[in-house]
Coordinates of C-alpha atoms in Angstrom, one line a residue:
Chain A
X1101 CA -34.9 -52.2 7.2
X1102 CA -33.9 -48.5 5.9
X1103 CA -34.1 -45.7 7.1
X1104 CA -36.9 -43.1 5.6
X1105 CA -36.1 -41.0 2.4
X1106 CA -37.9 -38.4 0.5
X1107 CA -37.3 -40.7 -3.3
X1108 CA -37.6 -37.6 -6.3
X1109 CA -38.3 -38.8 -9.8
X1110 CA -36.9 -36.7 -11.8
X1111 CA -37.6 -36.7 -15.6
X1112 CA -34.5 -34.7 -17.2
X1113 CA -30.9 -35.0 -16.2
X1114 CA -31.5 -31.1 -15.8
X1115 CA -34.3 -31.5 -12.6
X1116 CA -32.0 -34.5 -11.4
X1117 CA -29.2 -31.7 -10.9
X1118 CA -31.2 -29.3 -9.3
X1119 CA -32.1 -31.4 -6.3
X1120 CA -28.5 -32.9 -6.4
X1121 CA -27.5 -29.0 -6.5
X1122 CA -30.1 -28.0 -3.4
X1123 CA -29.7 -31.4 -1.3
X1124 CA -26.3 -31.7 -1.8
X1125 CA -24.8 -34.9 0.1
X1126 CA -28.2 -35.1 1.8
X1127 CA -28.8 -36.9 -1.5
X1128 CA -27.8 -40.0 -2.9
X1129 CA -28.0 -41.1 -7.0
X1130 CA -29.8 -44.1 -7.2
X1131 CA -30.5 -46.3 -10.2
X1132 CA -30.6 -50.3 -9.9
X1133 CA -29.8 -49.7 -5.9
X1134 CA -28.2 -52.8 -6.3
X1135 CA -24.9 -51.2 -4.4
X1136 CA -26.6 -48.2 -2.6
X1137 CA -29.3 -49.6 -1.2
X1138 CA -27.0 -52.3 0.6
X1139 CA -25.1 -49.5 2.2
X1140 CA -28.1 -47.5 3.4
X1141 CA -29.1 -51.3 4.9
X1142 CA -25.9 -51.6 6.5
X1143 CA -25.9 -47.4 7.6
X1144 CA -22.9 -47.0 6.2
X1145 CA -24.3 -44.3 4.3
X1146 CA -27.3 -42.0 5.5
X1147 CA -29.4 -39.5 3.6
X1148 CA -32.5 -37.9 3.7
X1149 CA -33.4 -38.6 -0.5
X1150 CA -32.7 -40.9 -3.1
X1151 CA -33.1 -39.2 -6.5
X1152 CA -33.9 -41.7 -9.5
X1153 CA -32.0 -41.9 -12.3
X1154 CA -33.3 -44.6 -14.2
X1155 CA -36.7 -42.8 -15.5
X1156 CA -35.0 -40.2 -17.4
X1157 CA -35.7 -41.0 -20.8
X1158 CA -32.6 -41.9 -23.5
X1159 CA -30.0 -41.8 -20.0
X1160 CA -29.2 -45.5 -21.0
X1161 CA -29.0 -45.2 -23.7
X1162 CA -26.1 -47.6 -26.0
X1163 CA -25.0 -46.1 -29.0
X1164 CA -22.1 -45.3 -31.8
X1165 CA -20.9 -41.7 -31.5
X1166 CA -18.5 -40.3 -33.2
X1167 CA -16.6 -42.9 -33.3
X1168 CA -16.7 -44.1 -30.0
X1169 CA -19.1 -46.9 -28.3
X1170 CA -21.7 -44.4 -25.6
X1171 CA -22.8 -46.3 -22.9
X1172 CA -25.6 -44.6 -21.1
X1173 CA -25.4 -44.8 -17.3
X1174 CA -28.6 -46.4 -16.5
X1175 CA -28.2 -49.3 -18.6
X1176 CA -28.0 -52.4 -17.1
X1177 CA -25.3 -54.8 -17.5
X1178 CA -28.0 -57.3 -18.8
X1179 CA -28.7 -54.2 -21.8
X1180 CA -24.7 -54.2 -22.5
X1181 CA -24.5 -57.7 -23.1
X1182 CA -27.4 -57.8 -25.2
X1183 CA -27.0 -54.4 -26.7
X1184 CA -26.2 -54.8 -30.8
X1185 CA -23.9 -51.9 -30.5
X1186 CA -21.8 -53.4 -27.8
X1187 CA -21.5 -57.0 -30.1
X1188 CA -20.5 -54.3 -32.8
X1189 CA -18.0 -52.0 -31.4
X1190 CA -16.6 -53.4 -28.2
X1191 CA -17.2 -57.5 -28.3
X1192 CA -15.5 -58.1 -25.1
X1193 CA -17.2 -55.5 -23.3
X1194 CA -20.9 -57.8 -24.1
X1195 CA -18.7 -61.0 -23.4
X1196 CA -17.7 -59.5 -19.3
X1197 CA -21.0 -58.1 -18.4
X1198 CA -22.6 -61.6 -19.1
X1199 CA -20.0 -62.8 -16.2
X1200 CA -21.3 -59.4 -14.1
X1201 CA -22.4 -60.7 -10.5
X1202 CA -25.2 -62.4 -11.1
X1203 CA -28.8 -62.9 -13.1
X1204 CA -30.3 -60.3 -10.6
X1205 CA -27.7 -58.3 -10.2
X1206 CA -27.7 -57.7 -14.5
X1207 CA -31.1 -57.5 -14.4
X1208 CA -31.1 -54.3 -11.9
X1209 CA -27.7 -52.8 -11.6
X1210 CA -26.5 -50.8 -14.0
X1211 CA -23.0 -49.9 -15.4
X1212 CA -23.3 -45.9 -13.8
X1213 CA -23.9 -47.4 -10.6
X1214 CA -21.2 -49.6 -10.7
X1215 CA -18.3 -47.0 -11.8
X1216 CA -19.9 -44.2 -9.6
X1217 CA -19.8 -46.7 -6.5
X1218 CA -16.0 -47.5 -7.1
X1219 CA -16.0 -50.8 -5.5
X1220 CA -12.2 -51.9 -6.1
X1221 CA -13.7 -55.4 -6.5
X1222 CA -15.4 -54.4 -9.9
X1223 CA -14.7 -55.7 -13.4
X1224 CA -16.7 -52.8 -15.7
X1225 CA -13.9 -50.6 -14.3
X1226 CA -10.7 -52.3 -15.0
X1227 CA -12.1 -53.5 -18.4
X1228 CA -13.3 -50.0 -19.7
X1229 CA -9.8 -49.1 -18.8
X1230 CA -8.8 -51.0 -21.5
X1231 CA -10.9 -49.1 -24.0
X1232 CA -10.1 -45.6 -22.6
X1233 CA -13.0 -45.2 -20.8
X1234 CA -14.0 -41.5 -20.9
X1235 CA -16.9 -40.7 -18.5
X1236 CA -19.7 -37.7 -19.2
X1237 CA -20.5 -35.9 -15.8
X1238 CA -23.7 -33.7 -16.1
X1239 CA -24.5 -30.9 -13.2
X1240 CA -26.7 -27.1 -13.9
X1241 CA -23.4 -26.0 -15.0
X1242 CA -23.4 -28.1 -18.1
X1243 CA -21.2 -31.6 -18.7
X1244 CA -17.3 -32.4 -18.8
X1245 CA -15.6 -35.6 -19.5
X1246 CA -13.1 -37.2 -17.3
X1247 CA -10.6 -39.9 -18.2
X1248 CA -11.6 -42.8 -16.1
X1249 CA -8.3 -43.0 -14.6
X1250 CA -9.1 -40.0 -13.1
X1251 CA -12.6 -40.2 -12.5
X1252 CA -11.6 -43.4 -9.9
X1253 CA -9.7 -42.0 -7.4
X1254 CA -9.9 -45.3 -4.7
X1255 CA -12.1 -47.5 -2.8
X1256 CA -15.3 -45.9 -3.0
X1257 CA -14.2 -42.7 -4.1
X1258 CA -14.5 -40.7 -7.6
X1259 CA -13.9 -37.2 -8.9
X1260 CA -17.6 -36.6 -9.1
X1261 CA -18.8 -34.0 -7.2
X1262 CA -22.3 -33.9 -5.4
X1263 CA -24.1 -32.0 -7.6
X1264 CA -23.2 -34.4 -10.9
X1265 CA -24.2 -37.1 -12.4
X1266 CA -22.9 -39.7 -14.6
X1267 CA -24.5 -39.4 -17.0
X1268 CA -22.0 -41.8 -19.7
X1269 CA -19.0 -43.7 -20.3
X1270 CA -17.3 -43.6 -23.5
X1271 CA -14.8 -46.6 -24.7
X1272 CA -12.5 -46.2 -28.0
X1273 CA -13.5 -48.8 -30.1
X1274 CA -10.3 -51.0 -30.7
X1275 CA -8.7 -51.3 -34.3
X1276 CA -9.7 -54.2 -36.6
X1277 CA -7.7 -57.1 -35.9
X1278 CA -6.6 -56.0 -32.3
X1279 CA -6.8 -59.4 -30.3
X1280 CA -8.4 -58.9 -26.2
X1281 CA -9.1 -60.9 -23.7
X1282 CA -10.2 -60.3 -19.6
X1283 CA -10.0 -62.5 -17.5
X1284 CA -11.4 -62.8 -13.6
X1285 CA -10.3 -64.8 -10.8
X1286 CA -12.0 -65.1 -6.9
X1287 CA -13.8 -67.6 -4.9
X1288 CA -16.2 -64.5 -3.6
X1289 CA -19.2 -63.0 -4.8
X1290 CA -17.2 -60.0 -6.0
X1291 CA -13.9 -60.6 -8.1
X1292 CA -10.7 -61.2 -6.5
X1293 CA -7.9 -60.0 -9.2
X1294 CA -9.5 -59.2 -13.2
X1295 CA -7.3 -58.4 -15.8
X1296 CA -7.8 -57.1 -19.4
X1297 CA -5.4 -57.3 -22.2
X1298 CA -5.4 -55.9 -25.9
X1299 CA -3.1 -56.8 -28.8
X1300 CA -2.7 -54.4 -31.6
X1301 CA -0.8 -55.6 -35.3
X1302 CA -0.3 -53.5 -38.0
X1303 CA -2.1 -54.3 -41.3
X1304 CA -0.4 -57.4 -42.1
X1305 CA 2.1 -57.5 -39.8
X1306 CA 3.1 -59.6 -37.5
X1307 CA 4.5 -57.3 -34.8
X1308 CA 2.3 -56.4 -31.9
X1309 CA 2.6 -52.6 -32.5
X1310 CA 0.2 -51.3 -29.3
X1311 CA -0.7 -53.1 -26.0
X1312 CA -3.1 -52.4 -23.4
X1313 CA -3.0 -54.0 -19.7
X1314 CA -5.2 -53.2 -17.3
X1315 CA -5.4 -55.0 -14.0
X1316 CA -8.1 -54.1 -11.2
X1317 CA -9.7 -55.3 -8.0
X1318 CA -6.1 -56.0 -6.4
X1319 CA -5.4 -53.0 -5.7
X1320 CA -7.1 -49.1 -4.3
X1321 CA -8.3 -48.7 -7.8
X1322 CA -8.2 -50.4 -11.1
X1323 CA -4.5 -48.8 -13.3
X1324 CA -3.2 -49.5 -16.5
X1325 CA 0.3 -51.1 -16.4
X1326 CA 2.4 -48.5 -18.8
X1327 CA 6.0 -50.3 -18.4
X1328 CA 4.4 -53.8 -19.0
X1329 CA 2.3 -52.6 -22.2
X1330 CA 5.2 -50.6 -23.9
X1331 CA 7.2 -54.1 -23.2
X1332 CA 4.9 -56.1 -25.5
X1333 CA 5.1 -53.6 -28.4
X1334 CA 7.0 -54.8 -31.3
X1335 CA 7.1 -58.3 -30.5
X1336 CA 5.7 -61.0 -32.9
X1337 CA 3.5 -63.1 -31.5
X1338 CA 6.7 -65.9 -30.8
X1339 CA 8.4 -63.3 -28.9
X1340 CA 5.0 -63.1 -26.8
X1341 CA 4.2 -66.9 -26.5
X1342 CA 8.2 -66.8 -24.9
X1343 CA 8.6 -64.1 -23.0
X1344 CA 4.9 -63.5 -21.2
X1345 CA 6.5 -64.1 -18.1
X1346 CA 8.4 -60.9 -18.5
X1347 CA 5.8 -58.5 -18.6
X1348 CA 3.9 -60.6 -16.0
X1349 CA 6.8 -60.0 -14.1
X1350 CA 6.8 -56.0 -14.9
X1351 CA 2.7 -56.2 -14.1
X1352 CA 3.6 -58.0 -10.7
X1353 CA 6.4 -55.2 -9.9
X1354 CA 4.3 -52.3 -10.8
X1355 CA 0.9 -52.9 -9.6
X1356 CA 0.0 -51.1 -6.5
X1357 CA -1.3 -54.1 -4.9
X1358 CA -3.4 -53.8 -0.9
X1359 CA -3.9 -56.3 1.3
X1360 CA -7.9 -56.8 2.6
X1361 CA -10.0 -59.9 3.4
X1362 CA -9.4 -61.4 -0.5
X1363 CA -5.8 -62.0 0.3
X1364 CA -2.5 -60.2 1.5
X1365 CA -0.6 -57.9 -0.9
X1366 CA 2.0 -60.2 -1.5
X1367 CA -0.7 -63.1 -3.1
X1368 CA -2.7 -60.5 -4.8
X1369 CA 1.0 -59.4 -6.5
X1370 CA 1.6 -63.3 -7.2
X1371 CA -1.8 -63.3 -8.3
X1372 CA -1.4 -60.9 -11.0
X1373 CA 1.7 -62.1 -12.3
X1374 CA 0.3 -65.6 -13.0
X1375 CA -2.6 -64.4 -14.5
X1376 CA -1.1 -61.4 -16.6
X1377 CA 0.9 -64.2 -18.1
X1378 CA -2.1 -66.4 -18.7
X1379 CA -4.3 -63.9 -20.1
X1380 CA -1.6 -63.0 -22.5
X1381 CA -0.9 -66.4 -24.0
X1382 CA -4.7 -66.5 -24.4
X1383 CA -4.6 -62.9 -26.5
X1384 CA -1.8 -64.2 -27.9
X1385 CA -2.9 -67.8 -29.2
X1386 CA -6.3 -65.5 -30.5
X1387 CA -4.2 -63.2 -32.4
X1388 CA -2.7 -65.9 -34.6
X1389 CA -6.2 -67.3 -35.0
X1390 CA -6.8 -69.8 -32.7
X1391 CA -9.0 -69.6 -29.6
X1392 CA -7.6 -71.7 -26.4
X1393 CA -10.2 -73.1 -24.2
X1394 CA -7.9 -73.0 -21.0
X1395 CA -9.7 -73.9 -17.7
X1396 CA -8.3 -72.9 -14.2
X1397 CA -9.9 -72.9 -10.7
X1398 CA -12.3 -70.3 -9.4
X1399 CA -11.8 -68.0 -13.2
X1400 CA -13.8 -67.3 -16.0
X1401 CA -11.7 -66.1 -19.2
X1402 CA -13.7 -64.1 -21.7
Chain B
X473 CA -40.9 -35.0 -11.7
X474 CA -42.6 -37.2 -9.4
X475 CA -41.6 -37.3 -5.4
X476 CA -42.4 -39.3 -2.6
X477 CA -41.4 -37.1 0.0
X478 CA -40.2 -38.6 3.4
X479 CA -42.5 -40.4 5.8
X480 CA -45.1 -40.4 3.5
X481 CA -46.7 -43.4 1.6
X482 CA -47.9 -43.8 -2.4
X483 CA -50.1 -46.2 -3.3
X484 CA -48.9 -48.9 -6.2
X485 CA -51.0 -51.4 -8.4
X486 CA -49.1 -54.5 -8.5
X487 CA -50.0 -57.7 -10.7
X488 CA -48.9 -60.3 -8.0
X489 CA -49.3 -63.7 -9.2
X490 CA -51.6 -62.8 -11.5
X491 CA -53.8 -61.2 -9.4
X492 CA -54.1 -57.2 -9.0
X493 CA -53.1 -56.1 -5.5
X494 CA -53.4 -52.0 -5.0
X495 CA -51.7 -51.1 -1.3
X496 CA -50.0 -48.0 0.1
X497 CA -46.1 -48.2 0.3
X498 CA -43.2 -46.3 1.7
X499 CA -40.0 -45.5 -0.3
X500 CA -37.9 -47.6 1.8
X501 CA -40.2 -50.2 1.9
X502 CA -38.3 -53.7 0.1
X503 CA -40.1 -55.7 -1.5
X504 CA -39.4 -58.7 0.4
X505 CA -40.4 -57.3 3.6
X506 CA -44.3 -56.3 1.8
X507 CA -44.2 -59.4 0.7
X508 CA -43.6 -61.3 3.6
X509 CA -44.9 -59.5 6.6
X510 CA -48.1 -57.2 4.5
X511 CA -49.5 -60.2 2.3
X512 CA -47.7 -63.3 3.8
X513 CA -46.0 -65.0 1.1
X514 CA -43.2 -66.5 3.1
X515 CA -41.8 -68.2 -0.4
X516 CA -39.3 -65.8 -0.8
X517 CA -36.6 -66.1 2.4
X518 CA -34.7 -63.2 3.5
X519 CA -31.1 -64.5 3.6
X520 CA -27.9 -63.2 2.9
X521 CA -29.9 -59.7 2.2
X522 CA -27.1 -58.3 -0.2
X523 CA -28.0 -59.7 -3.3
X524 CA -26.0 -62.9 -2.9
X525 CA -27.6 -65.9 -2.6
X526 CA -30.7 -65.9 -4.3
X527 CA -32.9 -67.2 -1.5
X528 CA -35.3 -63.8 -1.6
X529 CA -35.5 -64.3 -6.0
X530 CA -39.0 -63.3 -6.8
X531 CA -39.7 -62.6 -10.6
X532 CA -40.1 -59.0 -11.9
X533 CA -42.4 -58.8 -15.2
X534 CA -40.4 -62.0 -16.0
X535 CA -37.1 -61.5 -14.7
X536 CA -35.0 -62.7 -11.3
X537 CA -34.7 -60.1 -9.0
X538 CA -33.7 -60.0 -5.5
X539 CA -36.8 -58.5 -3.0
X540 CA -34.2 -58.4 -0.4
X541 CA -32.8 -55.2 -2.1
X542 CA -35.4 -53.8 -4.1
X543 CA -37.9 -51.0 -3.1
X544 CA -41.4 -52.1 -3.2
X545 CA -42.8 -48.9 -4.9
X546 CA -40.8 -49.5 -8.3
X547 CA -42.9 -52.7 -8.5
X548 CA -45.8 -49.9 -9.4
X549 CA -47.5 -51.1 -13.1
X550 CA -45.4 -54.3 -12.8
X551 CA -46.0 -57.7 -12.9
X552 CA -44.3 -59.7 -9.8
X553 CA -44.6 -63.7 -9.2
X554 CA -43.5 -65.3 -6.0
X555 CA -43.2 -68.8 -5.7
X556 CA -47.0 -69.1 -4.5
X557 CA -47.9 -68.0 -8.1
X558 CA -45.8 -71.0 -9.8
X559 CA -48.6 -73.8 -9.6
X560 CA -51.2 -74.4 -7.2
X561 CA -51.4 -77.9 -4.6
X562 CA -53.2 -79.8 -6.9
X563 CA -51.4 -78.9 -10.0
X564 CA -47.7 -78.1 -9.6
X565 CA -45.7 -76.1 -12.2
X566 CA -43.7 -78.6 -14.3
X567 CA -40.4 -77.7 -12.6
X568 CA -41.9 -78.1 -9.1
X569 CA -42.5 -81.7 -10.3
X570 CA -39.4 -82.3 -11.6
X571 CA -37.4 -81.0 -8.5
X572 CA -39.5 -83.9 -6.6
X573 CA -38.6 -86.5 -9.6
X574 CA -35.5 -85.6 -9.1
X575 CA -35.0 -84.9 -5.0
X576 CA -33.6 -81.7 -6.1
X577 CA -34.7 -80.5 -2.4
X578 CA -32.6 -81.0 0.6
X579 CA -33.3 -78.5 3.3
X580 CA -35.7 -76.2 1.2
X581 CA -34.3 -72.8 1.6
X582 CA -33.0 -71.6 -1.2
X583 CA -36.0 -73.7 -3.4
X584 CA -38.1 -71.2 -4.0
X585 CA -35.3 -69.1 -5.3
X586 CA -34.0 -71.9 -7.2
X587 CA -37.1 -72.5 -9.0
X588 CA -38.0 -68.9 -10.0
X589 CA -34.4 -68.6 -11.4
X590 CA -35.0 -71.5 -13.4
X591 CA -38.6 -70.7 -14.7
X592 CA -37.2 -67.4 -16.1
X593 CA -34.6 -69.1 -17.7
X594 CA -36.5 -71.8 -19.6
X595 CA -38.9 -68.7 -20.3
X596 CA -35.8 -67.1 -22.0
X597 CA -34.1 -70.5 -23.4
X598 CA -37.0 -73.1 -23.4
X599 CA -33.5 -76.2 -24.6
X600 CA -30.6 -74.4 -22.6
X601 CA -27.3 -76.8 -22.2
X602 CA -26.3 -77.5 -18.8
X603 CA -23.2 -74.7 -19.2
X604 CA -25.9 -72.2 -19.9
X605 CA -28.4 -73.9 -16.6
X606 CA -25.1 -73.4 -14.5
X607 CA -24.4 -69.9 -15.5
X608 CA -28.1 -68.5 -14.8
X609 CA -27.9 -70.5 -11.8
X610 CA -24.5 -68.9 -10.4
X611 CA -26.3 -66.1 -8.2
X612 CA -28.4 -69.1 -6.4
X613 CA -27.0 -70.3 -3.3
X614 CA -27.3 -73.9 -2.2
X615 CA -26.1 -74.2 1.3
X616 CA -27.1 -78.1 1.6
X617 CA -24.8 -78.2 -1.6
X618 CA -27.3 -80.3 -3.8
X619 CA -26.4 -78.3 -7.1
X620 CA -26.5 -81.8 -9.5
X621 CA -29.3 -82.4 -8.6
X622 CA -31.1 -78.7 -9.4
X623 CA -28.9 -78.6 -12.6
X624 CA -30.4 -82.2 -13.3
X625 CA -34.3 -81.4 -13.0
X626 CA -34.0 -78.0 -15.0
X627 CA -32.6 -79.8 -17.8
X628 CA -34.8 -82.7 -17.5
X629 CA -38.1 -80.3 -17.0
X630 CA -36.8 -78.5 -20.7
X631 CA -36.0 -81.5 -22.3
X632 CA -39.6 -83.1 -21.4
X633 CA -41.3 -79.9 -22.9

């Protein structure tokens, strides 16, 4: 059972923000509800009005701009991994959200909900990362962009502020030839540890001459692993295949890793340095052309 | 823009198992609890009631959604099918007869779920391989356990068609 609410329908971003504006944290976003409705069940959270996203024409939106890949907030994961755009620009990003939750959850949820929710135990989050995920917050004052490192501040907690909305995230397409992988690891509904990894070569060369490495759910909020990334740059793809366990080492050192019911810090730590190794062999053993089909417990590798 | 304000009811046209049904909703209404407790279709079970385990799946113009989390008045315009609308007593949807062929029913609870997962499926992939039947599947709990033999009468019930 909820509680009542007033539910507003608004048909611009620009009417959403003025009842965000005048309700202020008497008002919730909602979109798919696949995240707040559970916590208005549970009372965890109680307002007076939900105001609906998901009518406002063009807000999901999944297109090219400017170089980037623009994913609109409402769109559901079940529109990224279908969305031509997404198989275009960002391949991995269409091959995660088919691994999202479940059927229902792609169906409703969407991938604003999910980053404005912050659930540490998220995979959009963590992969986006990856892709420098820039979001697009809209309020009466007009929009900025916010680096989603900074956008996620912990559990449950972002820099948007009551009277915005999400209104887009934008990933940086990688280069041509840049090998990536995620992988995700749990026995619960909600992932335990995910990682993502990208390998960038030079035209021709062998040398990996960028690395990303992101690693969320583990921790208060998804991080890219600096130390561990620069580590990997300007090693051929035998250094890689023989020294993984070196930056899975950095990644296990660095990560700001919490204990909660998914496992102490010290497993989650463990955690992420056996699978930062294993999800680098993988984008390794992709970047010289062949794709491993490695199988372990309770993960799915994409 | 369109508001419902609080305490206050809208009325919605719903195409429920392919019959129109016109009644007067809340905004916090849920779907499942209309369902169950305003027009008593007790097919879909409130269960886990966070999206879970698939026991409340009803179909949404086609698709698996879960009525333990979903507010009745967005199923305004839409088509919904319970598992009341899958076949009638005298002539069972196809799937329905293959989870008896195949005793793909242990303690029934998470059936109804089970098959509406599955009949959106075949509607989307009418040959799907048993990787793909496991994957749709994921969100559908089976507390008895009896997965094999669900996987076993979906493929069968696609392969027959």
């Amino acid at each position: 059972m909820l509680r009542p609410f007033a539910l507003y329908r608004p048909s611009t971003v620009g009417e959403a923000a003025e009842v965000l504006a005048r309700e202020g944290p008497d008002a919730a976003l909602y979109a798919g509800g696949t995240e707040v409705l559970l916590i208005l069940k549970e009372g965890l959270l109680r307002v007076r009005s939900l105001v609906d996203v998901k009518r406002i024409p063009g807000l999901d939106e999944i297109r090219r701009d400017d170089g980037h890949l623009s994913i609109g907030a409402t769109a559901t994961h079940r529109a990224l991994e279908r969305a031509p755009a997404v198989h275009a620009h960002c391949p991995l990003v269409a091959g995660v959200a088919r691994h999202v939750a479940n059927i229902r959850v792609r169906t409703i949820g969407t991938v604003g909900g999910n980053l404005a929710f912050a659930d540490p135990h998220s995979d959009l989050a963590t992969l986006f990362l990856a892709f420098d995920g820039v979001v697009r917050l809209a309020s009466r004052s007009g929009e900025r962009d916010l680096p989603l490192a900074e956008f996620v501040r912990g559990p449950y907690e972002t820099a948007r502020r009551d009277d915005e909305i999400l209104a887009a995230v934008r990933l940086a397409p990688w280069p041509a030839g840049t090998a990536g992988a995620y992988v995700k690891f749990g026995v619960h509904e909600r992932p335990t540890l995910g990682v993502a990894v990208a390998l960038m070569r030079g035209a021709g060369g062998d040398a990996v001459t960028d690395a990303r490495l992101a690693v969320g759910c583990v921790g208060p909020r998804p991080q890219r692993l600096p130390e561990a990334e620069a580590r990997v740059c300007g090693w051929s793809l035998a250094d890689l295949a023989r020294h993984a366990g070196e930056v899975a080492a950095l990644a296990a050192r660095d990560v700001d890793a919490v204990g909660d019911l998914h496992g102490s810090a010290e497993y989650k730590r463990e955690m992420t340095r056996v699978f930062v190794r294993r999800i680098l062999l993988v984008a390794g053993a992709r970047a010289a052309g062949r794709d491993p089909h490695e199988h372990y417990p309770h993960t799915i590798i994409v | 823009m369109n508001i419902i304000p609080i305490r206050s009811s809208c009325s919605i046209r719903v195409t429920l198992n392919g019959r129109p049904v016109e009644l007067a909703v809340r905004p916090e209404a849920l779907l499942l609890d209309v369902l169950r407790d305003r027009l008593q279709l007790k097919g879909a079970k409130r269960s886990c009631d966070m999206q879970v385990c698939g026991a409340c799946t009803v179909l949404l113009d086609g698709a698996p959604v879960s009525a333990c989390t979903f507010l009745a008045v967005e199923a305004d315009g839409r088509e919904i099918v319970t598992v009341e609308g899958l076949g009638t007593e005298e002539r069972l949807d196809p799937l329905q007869e293959a989870f008896i062929d195949h005793a793909a029913v242990q303690c029934g609870f998470c059936t109804a779920g089970m098959l509406l997962t599955a009949k959106a499926l075949l509607a989307e992939d009418p040959a799907p391989t048993r990787e793909r039947v496991v994957h749709y599947l994921r969100g559908n709990l089976c507390r008895c356990t009896g997965y094999r033999k669900i996987v076993e009468a979906i493929l069968a019930c696609a392969h027959a068609r």
